[in-house]
Short mmCIF file of C-alpha atoms in Angstrom, two decimals:
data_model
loop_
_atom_site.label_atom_id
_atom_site.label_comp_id
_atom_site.label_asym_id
_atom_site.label_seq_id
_atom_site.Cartn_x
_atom_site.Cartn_y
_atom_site.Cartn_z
CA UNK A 18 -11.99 0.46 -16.85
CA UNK A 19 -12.64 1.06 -13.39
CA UNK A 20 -10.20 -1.10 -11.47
CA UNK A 21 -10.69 -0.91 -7.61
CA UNK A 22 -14.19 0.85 -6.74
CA UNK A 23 -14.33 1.66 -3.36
CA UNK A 24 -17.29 3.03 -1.21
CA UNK A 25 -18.21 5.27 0.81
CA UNK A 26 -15.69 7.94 -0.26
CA UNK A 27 -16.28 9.86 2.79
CA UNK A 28 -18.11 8.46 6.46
CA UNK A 29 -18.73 9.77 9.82
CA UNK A 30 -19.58 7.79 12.30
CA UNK A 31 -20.45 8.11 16.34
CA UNK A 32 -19.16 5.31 18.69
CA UNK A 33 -20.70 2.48 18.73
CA UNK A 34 -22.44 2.90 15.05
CA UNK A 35 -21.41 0.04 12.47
CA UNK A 36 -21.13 0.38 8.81
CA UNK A 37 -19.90 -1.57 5.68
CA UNK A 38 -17.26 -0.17 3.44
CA UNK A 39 -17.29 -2.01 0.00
CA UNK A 40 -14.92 -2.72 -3.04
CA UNK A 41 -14.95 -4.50 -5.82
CA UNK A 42 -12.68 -4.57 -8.91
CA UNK A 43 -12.85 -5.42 -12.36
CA UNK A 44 -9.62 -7.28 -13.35
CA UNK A 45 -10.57 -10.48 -12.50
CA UNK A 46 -7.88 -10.56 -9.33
CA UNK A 47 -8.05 -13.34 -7.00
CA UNK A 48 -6.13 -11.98 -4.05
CA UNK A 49 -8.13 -8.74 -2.31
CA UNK A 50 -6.72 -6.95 0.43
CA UNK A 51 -7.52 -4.01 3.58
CA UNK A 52 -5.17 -1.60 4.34
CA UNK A 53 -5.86 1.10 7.14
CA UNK A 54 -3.53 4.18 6.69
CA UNK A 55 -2.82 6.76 9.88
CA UNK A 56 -0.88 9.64 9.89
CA UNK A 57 3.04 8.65 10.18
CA UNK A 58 2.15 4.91 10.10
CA UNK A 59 2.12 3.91 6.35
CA UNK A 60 -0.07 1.25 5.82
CA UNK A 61 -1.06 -1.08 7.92
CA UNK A 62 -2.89 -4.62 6.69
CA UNK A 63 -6.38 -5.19 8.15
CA UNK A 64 -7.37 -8.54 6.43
CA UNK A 65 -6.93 -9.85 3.24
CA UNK A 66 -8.22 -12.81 0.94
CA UNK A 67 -5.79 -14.72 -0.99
CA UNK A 68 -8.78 -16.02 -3.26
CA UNK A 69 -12.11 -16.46 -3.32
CA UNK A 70 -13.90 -18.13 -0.25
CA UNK A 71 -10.80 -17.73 1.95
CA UNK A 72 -10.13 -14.62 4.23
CA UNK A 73 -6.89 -14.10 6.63
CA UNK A 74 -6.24 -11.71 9.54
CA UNK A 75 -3.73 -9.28 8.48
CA UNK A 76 -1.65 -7.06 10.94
CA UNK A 77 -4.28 -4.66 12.90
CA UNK A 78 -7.58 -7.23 12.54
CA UNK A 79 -9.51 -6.20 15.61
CA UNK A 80 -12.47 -4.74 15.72
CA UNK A 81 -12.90 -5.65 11.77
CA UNK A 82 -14.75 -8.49 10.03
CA UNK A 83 -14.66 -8.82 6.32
CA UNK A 84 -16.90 -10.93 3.52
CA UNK A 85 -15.58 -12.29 0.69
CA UNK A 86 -18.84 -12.17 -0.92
CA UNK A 87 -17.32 -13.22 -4.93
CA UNK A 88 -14.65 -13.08 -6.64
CA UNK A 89 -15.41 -9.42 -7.23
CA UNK A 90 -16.16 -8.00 -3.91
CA UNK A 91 -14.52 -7.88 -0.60
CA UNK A 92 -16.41 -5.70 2.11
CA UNK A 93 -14.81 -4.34 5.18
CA UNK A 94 -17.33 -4.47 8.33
CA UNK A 95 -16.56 -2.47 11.96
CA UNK A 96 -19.41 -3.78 13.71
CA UNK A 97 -18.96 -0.99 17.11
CA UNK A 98 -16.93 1.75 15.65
CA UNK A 99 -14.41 3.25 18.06
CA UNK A 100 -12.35 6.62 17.68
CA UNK A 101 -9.32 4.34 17.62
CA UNK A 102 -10.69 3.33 13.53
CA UNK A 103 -10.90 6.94 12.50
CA UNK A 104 -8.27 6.49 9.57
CA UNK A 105 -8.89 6.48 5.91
CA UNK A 106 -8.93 2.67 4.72
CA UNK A 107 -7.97 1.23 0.85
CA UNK A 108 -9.32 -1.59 -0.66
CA UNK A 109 -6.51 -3.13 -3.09
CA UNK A 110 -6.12 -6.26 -5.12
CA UNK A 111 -3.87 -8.40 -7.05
CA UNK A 112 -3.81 -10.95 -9.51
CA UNK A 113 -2.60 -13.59 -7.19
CA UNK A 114 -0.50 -13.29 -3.55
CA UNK A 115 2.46 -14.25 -3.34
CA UNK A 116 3.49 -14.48 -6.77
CA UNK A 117 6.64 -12.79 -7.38
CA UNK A 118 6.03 -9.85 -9.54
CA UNK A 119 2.77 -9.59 -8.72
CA UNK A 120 1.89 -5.72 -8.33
CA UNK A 121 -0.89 -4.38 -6.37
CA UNK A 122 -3.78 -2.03 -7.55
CA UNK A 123 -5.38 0.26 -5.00
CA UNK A 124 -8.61 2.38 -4.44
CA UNK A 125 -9.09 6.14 -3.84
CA UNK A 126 -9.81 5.82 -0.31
CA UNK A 127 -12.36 6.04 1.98
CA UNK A 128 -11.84 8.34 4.60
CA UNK A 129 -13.88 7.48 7.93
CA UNK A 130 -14.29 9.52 11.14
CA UNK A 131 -15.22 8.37 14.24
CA UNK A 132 -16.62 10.42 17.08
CA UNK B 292 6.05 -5.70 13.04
CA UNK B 293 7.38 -6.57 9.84
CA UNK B 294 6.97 -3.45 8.98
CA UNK B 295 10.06 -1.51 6.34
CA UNK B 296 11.40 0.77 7.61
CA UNK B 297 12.71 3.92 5.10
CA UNK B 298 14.53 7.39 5.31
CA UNK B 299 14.29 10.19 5.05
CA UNK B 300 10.44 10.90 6.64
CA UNK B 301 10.50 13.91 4.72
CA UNK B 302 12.56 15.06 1.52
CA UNK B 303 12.20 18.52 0.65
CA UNK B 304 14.53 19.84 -2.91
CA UNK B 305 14.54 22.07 -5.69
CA UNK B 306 13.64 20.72 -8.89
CA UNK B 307 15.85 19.32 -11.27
CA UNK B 308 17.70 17.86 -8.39
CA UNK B 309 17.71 14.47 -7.26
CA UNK B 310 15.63 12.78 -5.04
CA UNK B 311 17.01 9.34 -2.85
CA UNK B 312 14.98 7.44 -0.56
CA UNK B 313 16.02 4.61 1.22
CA UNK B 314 14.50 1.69 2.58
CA UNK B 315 15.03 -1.16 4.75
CA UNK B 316 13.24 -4.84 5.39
CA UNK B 317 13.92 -7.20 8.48
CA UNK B 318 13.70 -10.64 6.33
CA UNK B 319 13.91 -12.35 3.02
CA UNK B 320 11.64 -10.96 0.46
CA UNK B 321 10.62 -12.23 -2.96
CA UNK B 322 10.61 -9.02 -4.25
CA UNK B 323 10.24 -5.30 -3.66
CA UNK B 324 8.06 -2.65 -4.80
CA UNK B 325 7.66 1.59 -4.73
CA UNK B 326 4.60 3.33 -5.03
CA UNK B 327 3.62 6.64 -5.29
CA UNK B 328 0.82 8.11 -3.51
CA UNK B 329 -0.53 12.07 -3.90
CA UNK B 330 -2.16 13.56 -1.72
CA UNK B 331 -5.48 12.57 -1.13
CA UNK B 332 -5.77 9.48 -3.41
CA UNK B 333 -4.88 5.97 -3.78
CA UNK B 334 -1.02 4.11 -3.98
CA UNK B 335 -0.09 3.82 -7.72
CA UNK B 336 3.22 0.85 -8.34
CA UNK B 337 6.02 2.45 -9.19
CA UNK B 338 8.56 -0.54 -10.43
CA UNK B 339 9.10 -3.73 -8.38
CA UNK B 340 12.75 -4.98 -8.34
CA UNK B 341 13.02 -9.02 -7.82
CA UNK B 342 15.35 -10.62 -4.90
CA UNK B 343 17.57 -11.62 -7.53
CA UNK B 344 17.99 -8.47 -9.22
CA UNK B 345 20.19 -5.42 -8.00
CA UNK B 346 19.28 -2.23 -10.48
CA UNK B 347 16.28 -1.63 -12.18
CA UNK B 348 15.62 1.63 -14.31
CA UNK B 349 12.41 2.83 -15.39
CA UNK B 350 11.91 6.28 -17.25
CA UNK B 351 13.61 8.96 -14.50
CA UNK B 352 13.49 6.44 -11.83
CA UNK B 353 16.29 3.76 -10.60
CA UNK B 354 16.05 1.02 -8.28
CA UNK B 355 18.74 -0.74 -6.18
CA UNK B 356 17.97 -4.11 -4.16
CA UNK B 357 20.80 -4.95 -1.75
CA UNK B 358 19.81 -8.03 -0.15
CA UNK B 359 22.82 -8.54 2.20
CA UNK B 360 22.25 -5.04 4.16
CA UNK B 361 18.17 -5.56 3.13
CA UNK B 362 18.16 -2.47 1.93
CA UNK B 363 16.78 -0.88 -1.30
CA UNK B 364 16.78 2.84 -2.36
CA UNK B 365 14.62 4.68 -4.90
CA UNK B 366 16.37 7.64 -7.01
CA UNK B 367 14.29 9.99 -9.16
CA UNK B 368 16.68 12.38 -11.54
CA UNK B 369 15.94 15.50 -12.72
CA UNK B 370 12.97 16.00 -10.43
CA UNK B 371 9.74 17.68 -10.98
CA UNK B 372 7.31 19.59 -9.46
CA UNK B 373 5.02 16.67 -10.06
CA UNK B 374 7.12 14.56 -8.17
CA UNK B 375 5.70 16.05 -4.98
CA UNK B 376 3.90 13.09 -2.90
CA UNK B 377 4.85 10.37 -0.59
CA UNK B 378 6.52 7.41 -1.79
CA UNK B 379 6.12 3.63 0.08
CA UNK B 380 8.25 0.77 -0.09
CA UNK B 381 6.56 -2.50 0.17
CA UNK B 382 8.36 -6.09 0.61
CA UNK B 383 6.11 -9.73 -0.62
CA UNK B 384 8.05 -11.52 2.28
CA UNK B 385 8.70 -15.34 0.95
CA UNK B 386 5.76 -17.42 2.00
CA UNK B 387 3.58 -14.79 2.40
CA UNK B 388 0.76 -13.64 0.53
CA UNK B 389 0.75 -10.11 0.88
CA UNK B 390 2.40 -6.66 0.68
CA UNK B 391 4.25 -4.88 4.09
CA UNK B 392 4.11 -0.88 2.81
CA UNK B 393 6.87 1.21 4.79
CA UNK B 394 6.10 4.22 6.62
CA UNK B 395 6.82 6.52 3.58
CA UNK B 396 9.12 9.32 2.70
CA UNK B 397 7.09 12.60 1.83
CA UNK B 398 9.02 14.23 -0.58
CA UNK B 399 8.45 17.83 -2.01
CA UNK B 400 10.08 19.49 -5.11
CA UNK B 401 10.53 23.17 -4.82
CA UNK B 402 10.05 24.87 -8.16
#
């Protein structure tokens, strides 16, 4: 049972450079979500997707585009990278938002660089 | 930002001692959540407590919600070693379909 896949683990980038970081989970969850995390800052919301074919800006959404490609996988796109995104980003899901008692699963991580 | 807000940053005792974090939320909630996140990986739930609930208990770990002061604090007795990592409180605001995470409390059990 994997529960929330996440990929790349590890990414360096240079400015300007795009890239794709992809999840996908395996509980059947509707509700998919982005979370950047900097030092000192918790986590911070990115986008998220309360179900399948619908996608909302979270908190920190620019310079991001994400693809709710199924019901499976939500990808995370930064089409110019800037040093600004170096951060290590989680991919996390839920059965459905908003429901009370509705806990979240997260990812290991994926820790980009940008320079 | 509706970002939590909890205390202490940083938490440092020696084990078998208690541990209290504290955390506080700027507006109504449906319910809130802990999680637990080690170094280096991924935020793993903790317990959630409902807005109409006021203690929770789970193994070593108790919960308080006080929704007049929007408050809530985590207390893990009898610590471990193993208890060293940051924990987040996170808040499902009513109407809104998502988690707000805290900045975290790093907390670190002396052996």
């Amino acid at each position: 049972n994997a529960g929330v896949t996440q990929t790349p683990k590890f990414q360096v980038l240079k400015t300007g450079q795009s890239m794709t970081l992809q999840c996908a989970q395996d509980m059947n969850h509707n509700s998919m979500y982005w979370y950047r995390q900097d030092p000192g800052m918790g986590l911070r919301l990115i986008y998220y997707s309360a179900s399948e074919g619908t996608t909302d800006k979270g908190e920190v959404p620019n310079g991001y585009n994400v693809s709710r490609l199924n019901k499976r996988e939500f990808s995370l796109r930064l089409e110019s990278a800037a040093p600004s995104q170096t951060s290590v980003y989680f991919c996390a899901s839920t059965s459905q938002a908003g429901r009370s008692g509705n806990t979240i699963y997260f990812g290991e991580g994926s820790w980009l660089t940008v320079v | 930002s509706q970002q939590g807000e909890e205390d202490p940053q940083a938490l440092s005792i020696q084990e078998g001692e208690n541990a209290t974090m504290n955390c506080s939320y700027k507006t109504s909630i449906n319910n809130l959540q802990w999680y637990r996140q080690n170094s280096g990986r991924g935020l793993v739930h903790l317990i959630l407590i409902r807005s109409n609930e006021r203690e929770k208990h789970s193994g070593r770990l108790r919960v308080t919600l006080d929704t007049s002061k929007k408050s809530s604090s985590l207390l893990i007795t009898a610590s471990r070693a193993a208890d060293t990592a940051s924990y987040f409180c996170a808040t499902a605001y009513q109407g809104a379909q998502k988690l707000v995470f805290g900045q975290g409390t790093r907390l670190t059990i002396n052996p």
